[in-house]
Coordinates of N, CA and C and ligand atoms in Angstrom, one line a residue:
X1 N 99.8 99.1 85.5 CA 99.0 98.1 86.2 C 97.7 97.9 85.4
X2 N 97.4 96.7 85.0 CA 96.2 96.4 84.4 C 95.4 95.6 85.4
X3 N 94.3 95.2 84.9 CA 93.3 94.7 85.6 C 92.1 95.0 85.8
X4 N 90.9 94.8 86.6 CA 89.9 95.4 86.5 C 89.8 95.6 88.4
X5 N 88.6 96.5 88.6 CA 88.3 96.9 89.5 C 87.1 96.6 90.6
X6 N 87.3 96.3 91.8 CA 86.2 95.9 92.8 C 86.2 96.8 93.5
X7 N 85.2 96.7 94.7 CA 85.0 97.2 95.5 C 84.2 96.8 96.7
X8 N 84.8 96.9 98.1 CA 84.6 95.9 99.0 C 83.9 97.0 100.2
X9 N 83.9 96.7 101.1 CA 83.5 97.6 102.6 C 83.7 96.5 103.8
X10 N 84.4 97.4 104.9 CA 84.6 96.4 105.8 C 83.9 96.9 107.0
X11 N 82.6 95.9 107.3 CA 81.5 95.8 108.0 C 81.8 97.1 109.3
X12 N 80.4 97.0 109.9 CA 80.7 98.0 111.2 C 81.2 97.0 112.6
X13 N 81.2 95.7 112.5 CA 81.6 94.8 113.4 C 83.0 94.6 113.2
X14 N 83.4 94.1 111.9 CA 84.7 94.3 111.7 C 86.0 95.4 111.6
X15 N 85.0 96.7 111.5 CA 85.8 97.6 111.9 C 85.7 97.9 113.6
X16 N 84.7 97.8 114.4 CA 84.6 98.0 116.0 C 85.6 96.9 116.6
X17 N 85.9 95.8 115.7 CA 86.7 94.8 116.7 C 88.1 95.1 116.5
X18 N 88.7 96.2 115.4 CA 89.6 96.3 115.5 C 90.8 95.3 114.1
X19 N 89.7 94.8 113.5 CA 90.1 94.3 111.9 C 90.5 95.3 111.1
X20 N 90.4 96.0 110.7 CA 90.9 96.6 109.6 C 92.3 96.9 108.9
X21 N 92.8 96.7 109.9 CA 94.1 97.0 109.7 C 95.0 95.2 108.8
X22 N 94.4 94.3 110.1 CA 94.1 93.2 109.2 C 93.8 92.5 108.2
X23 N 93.0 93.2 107.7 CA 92.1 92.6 106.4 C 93.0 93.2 105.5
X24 N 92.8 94.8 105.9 CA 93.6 95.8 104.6 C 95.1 95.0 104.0
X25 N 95.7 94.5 105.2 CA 96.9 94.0 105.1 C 96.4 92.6 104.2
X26 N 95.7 92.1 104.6 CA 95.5 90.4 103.8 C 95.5 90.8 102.3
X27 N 94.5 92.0 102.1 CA 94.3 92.3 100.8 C 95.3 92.5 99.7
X28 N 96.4 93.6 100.7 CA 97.5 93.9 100.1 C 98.4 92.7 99.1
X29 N 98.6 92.3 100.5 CA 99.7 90.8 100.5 C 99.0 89.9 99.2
X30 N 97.4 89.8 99.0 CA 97.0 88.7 97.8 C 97.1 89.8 96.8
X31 N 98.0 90.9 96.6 CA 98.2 91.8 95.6 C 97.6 92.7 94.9
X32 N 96.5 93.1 95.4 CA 95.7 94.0 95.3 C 96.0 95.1 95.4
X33 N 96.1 96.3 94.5 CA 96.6 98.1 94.9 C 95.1 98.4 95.8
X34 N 95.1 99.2 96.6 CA 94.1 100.1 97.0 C 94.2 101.3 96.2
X35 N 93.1 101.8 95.6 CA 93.3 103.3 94.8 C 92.2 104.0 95.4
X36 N 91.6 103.8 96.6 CA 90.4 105.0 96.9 C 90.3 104.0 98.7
X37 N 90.1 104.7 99.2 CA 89.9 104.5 100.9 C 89.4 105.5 101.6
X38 N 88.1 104.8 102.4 CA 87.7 106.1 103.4 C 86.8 105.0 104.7
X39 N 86.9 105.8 106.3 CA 85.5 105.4 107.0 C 84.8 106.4 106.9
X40 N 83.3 105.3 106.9 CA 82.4 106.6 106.8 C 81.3 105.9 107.4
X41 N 80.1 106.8 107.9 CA 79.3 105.9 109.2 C 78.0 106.3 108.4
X42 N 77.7 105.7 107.5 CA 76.4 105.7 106.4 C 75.3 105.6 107.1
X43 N 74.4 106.6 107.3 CA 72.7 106.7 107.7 C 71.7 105.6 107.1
X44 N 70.9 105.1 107.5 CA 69.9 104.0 107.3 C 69.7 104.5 105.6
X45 N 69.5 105.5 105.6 CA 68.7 105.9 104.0 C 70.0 106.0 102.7
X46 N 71.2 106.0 103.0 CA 72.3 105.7 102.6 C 72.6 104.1 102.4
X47 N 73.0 103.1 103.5 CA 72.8 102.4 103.5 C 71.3 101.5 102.3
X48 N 70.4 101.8 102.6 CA 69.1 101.8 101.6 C 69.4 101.9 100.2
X49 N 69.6 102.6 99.9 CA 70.5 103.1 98.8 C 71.3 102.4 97.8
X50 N 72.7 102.1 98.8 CA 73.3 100.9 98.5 C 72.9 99.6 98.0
X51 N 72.2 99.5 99.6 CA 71.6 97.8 98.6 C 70.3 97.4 98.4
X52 N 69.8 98.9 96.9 CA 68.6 98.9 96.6 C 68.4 97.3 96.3
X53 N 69.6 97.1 95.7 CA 69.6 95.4 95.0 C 68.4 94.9 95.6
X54 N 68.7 94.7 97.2 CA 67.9 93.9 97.5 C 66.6 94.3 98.3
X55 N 66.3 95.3 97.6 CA 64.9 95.7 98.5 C 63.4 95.0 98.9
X56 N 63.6 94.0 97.9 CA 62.6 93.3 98.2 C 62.9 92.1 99.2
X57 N 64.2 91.6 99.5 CA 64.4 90.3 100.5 C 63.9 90.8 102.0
X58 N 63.7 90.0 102.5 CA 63.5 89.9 104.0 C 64.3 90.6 104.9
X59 N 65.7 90.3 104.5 CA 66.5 90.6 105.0 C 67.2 92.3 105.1
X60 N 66.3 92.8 103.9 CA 66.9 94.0 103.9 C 67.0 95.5 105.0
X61 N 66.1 95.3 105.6 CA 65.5 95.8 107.1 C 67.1 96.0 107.6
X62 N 67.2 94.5 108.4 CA 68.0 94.4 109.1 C 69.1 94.2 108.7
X63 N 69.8 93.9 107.4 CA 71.1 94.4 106.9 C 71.2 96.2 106.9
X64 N 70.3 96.7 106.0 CA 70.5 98.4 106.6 C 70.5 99.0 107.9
X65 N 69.4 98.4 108.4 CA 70.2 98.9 110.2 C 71.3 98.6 110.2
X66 N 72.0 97.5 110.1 CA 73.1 96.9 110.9 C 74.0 98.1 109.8
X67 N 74.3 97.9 108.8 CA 75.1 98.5 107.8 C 75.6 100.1 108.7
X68 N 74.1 100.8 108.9 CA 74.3 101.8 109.2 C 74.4 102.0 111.2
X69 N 75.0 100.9 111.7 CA 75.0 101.2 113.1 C 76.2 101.3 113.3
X70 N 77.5 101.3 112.7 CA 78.5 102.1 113.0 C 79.4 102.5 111.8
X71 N 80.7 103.0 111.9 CA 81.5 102.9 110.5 C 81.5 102.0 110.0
X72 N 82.1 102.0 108.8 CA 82.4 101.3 107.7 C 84.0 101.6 107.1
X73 N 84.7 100.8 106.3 CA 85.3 101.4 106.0 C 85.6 100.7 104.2
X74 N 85.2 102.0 102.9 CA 85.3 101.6 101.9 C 86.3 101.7 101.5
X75 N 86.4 100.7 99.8 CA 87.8 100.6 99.3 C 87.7 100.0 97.6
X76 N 88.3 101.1 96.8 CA 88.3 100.3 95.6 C 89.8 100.0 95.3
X77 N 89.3 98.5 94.8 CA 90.9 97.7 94.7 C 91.0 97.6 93.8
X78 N 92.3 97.3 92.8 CA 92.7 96.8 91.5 C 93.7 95.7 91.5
X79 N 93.2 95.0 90.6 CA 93.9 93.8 90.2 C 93.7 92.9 89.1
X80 N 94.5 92.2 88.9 CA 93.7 90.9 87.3 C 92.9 90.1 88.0
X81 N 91.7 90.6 87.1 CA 90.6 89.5 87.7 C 90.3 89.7 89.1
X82 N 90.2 91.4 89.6 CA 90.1 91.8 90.6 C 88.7 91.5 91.6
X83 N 87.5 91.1 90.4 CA 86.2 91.0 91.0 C 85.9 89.5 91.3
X84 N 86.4 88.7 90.4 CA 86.3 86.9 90.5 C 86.9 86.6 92.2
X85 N 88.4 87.3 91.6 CA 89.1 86.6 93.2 C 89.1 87.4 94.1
X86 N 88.5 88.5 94.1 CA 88.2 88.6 95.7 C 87.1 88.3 96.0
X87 N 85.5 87.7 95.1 CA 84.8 86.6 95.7 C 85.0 85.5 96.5
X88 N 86.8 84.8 95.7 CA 86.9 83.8 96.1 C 88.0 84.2 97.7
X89 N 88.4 85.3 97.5 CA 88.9 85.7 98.8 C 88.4 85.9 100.4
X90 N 87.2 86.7 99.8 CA 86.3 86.8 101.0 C 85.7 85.6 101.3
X91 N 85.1 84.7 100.3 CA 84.4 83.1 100.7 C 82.8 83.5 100.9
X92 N 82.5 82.3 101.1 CA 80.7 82.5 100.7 C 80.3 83.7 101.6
X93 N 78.6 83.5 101.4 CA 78.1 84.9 102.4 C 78.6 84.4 103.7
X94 N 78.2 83.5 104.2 CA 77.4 83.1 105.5 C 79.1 82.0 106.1
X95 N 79.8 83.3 106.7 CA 81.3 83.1 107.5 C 81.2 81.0 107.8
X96 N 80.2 80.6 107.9 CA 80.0 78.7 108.5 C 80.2 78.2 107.5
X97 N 80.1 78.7 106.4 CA 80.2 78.0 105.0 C 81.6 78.4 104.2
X98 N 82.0 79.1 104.7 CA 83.4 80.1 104.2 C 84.4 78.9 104.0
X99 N 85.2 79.0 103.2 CA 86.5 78.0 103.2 C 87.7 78.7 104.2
X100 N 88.2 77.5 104.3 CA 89.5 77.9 106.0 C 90.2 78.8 105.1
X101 N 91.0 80.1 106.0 CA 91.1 81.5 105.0 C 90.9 82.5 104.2
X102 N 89.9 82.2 104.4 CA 88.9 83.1 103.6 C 88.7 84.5 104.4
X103 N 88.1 86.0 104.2 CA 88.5 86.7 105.4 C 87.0 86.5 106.0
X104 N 85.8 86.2 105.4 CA 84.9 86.0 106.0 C 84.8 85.0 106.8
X105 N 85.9 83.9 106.8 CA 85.6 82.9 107.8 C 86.6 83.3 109.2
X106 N 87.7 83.9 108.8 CA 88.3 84.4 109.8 C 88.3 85.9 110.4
X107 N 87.4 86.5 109.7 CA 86.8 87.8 110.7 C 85.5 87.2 110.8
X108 N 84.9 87.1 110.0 CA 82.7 86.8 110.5 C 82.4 86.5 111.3
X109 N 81.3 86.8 111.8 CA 80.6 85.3 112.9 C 79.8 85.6 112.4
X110 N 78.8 85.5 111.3 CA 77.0 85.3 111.1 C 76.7 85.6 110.0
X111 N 75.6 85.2 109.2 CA 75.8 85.6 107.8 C 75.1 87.3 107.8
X112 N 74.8 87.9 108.6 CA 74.6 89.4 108.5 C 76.2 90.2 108.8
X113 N 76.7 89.2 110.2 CA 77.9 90.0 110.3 C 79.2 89.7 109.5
X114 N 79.2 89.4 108.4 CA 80.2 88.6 107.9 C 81.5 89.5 107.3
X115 N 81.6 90.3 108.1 CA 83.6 90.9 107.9 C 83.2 92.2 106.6
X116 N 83.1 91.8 105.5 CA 83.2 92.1 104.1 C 82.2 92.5 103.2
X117 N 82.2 93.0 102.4 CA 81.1 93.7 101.2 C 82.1 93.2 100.0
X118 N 82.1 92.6 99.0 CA 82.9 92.5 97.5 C 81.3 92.3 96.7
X119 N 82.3 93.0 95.5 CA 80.9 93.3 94.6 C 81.0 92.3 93.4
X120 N 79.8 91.5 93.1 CA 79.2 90.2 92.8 C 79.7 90.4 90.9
X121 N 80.0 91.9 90.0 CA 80.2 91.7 88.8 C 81.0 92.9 88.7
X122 N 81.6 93.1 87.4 CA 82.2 94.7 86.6 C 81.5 95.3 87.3
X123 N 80.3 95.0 86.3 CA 78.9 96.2 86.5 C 78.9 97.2 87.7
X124 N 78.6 95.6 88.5 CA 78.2 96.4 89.9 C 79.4 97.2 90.8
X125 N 80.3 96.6 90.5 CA 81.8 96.9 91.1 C 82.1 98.5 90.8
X126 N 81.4 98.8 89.2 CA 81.3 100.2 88.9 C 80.3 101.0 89.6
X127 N 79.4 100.8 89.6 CA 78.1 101.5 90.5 C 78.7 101.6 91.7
X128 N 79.5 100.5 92.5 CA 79.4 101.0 93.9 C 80.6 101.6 93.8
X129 N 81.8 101.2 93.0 CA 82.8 102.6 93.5 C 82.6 104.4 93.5
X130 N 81.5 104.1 92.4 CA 80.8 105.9 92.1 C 80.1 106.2 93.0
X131 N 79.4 104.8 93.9 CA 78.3 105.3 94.8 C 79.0 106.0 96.4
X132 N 80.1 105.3 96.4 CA 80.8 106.0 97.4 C 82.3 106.8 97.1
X133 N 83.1 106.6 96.0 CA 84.0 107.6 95.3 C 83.6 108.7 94.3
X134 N 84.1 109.6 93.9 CA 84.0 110.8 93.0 C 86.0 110.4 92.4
X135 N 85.6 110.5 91.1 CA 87.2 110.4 89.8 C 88.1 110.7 90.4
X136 N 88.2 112.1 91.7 CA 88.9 112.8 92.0 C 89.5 111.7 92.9
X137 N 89.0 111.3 93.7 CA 89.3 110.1 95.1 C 89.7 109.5 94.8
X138 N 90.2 108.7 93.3 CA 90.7 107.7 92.8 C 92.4 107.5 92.2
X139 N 92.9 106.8 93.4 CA 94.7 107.0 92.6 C 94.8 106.2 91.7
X140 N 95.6 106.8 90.5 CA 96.0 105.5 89.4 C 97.7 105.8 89.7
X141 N 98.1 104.5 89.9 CA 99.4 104.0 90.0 C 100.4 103.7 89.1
Ligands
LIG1 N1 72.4 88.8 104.3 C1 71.6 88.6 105.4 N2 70.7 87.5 105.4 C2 70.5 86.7 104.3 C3 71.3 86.9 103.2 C4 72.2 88.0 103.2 O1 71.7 89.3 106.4 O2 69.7 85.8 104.4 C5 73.3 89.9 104.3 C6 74.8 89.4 104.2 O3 75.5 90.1 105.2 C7 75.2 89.6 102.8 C8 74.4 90.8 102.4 O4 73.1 90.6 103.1 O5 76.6 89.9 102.8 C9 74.1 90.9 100.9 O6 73.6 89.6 100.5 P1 74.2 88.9 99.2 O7 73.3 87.8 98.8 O8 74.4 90.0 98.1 O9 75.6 88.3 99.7 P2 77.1 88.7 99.3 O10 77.1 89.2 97.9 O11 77.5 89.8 100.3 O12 77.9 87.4 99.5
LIG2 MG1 76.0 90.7 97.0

């Protein structure tokens, strides 16, 4: 299998409603391998962490509370062109703007709660699978 690698997280709203099982399935089916999977209920300062990116927006407050108010569930995927199209998979941030099918327009309601985490480059798609996998956690198929 070739391809490159992303890495996504499926929100604490979308895992409390009982999505995941859903999404994971969408994922599959647009042919994505999973090679690393876990829930895990990340603390504010974990959370923080993650999205030092944006520590200076407004918003960052209240995306890390929320982040860290219930599980999560992480995932690194592989596929060709695994980080472009699952941008185009998940659909913009903000679920109102989402194209019909997208998983953010059919799991989200809000642009804080919006279903999904996909990571915006390589780069970053590397940082965050290390930030929550270890080499060991990682299947190659
Ligand atoms: N977010 C928010 N308010 C905003 C912008 C973003 O709560 O005004 C949240 C939103 O859930 C988004 C996350 O912060 O998924 C990270 O923002 P980014 O701009 O990186 O969007 P993404 O890459 O997730 O589409
Ligand atoms: Mg982003």
């Amino acid at each position: 299998m070739t391809g490159n690698k992303t890495f996504t997280m499926i929100k604490p709203t979308a895992v409390a409603q009982g999505s995941v099982g859903k999404i994971l399935d969408r994922i599959l089916e647009e042919g994505y391998l999973i090679l690393a999977l876990k829930m895990v209920h990340l603390c504010q300062r974990e959370a923080e962490a993650f999205y030092e990116v944006h520590k200076e927006r407004p918003f960052f407050g209240s995306l890390t509370e929320y982040m860290s108010s219930g599980p999560i569930v992480a995932a690194i995927l592989q596929k060709d062109n695994a980080v472009d199209d699952y941008r185009t998979l998940i659909g913009a941030t903000n679920p109102g703007d989402a194209a019909e099918g997208t998983i953010r327009k059919l799991y989200g309601t809000d642009l804080g709660r919006n279903a999904v985490h996909g990571s915006d480059s390589r780069e970053n798609a590397e940082i965050e699978c290390s930030f929550f996998f270890s080499g060991m956690e990682e299947m190659s198929w």
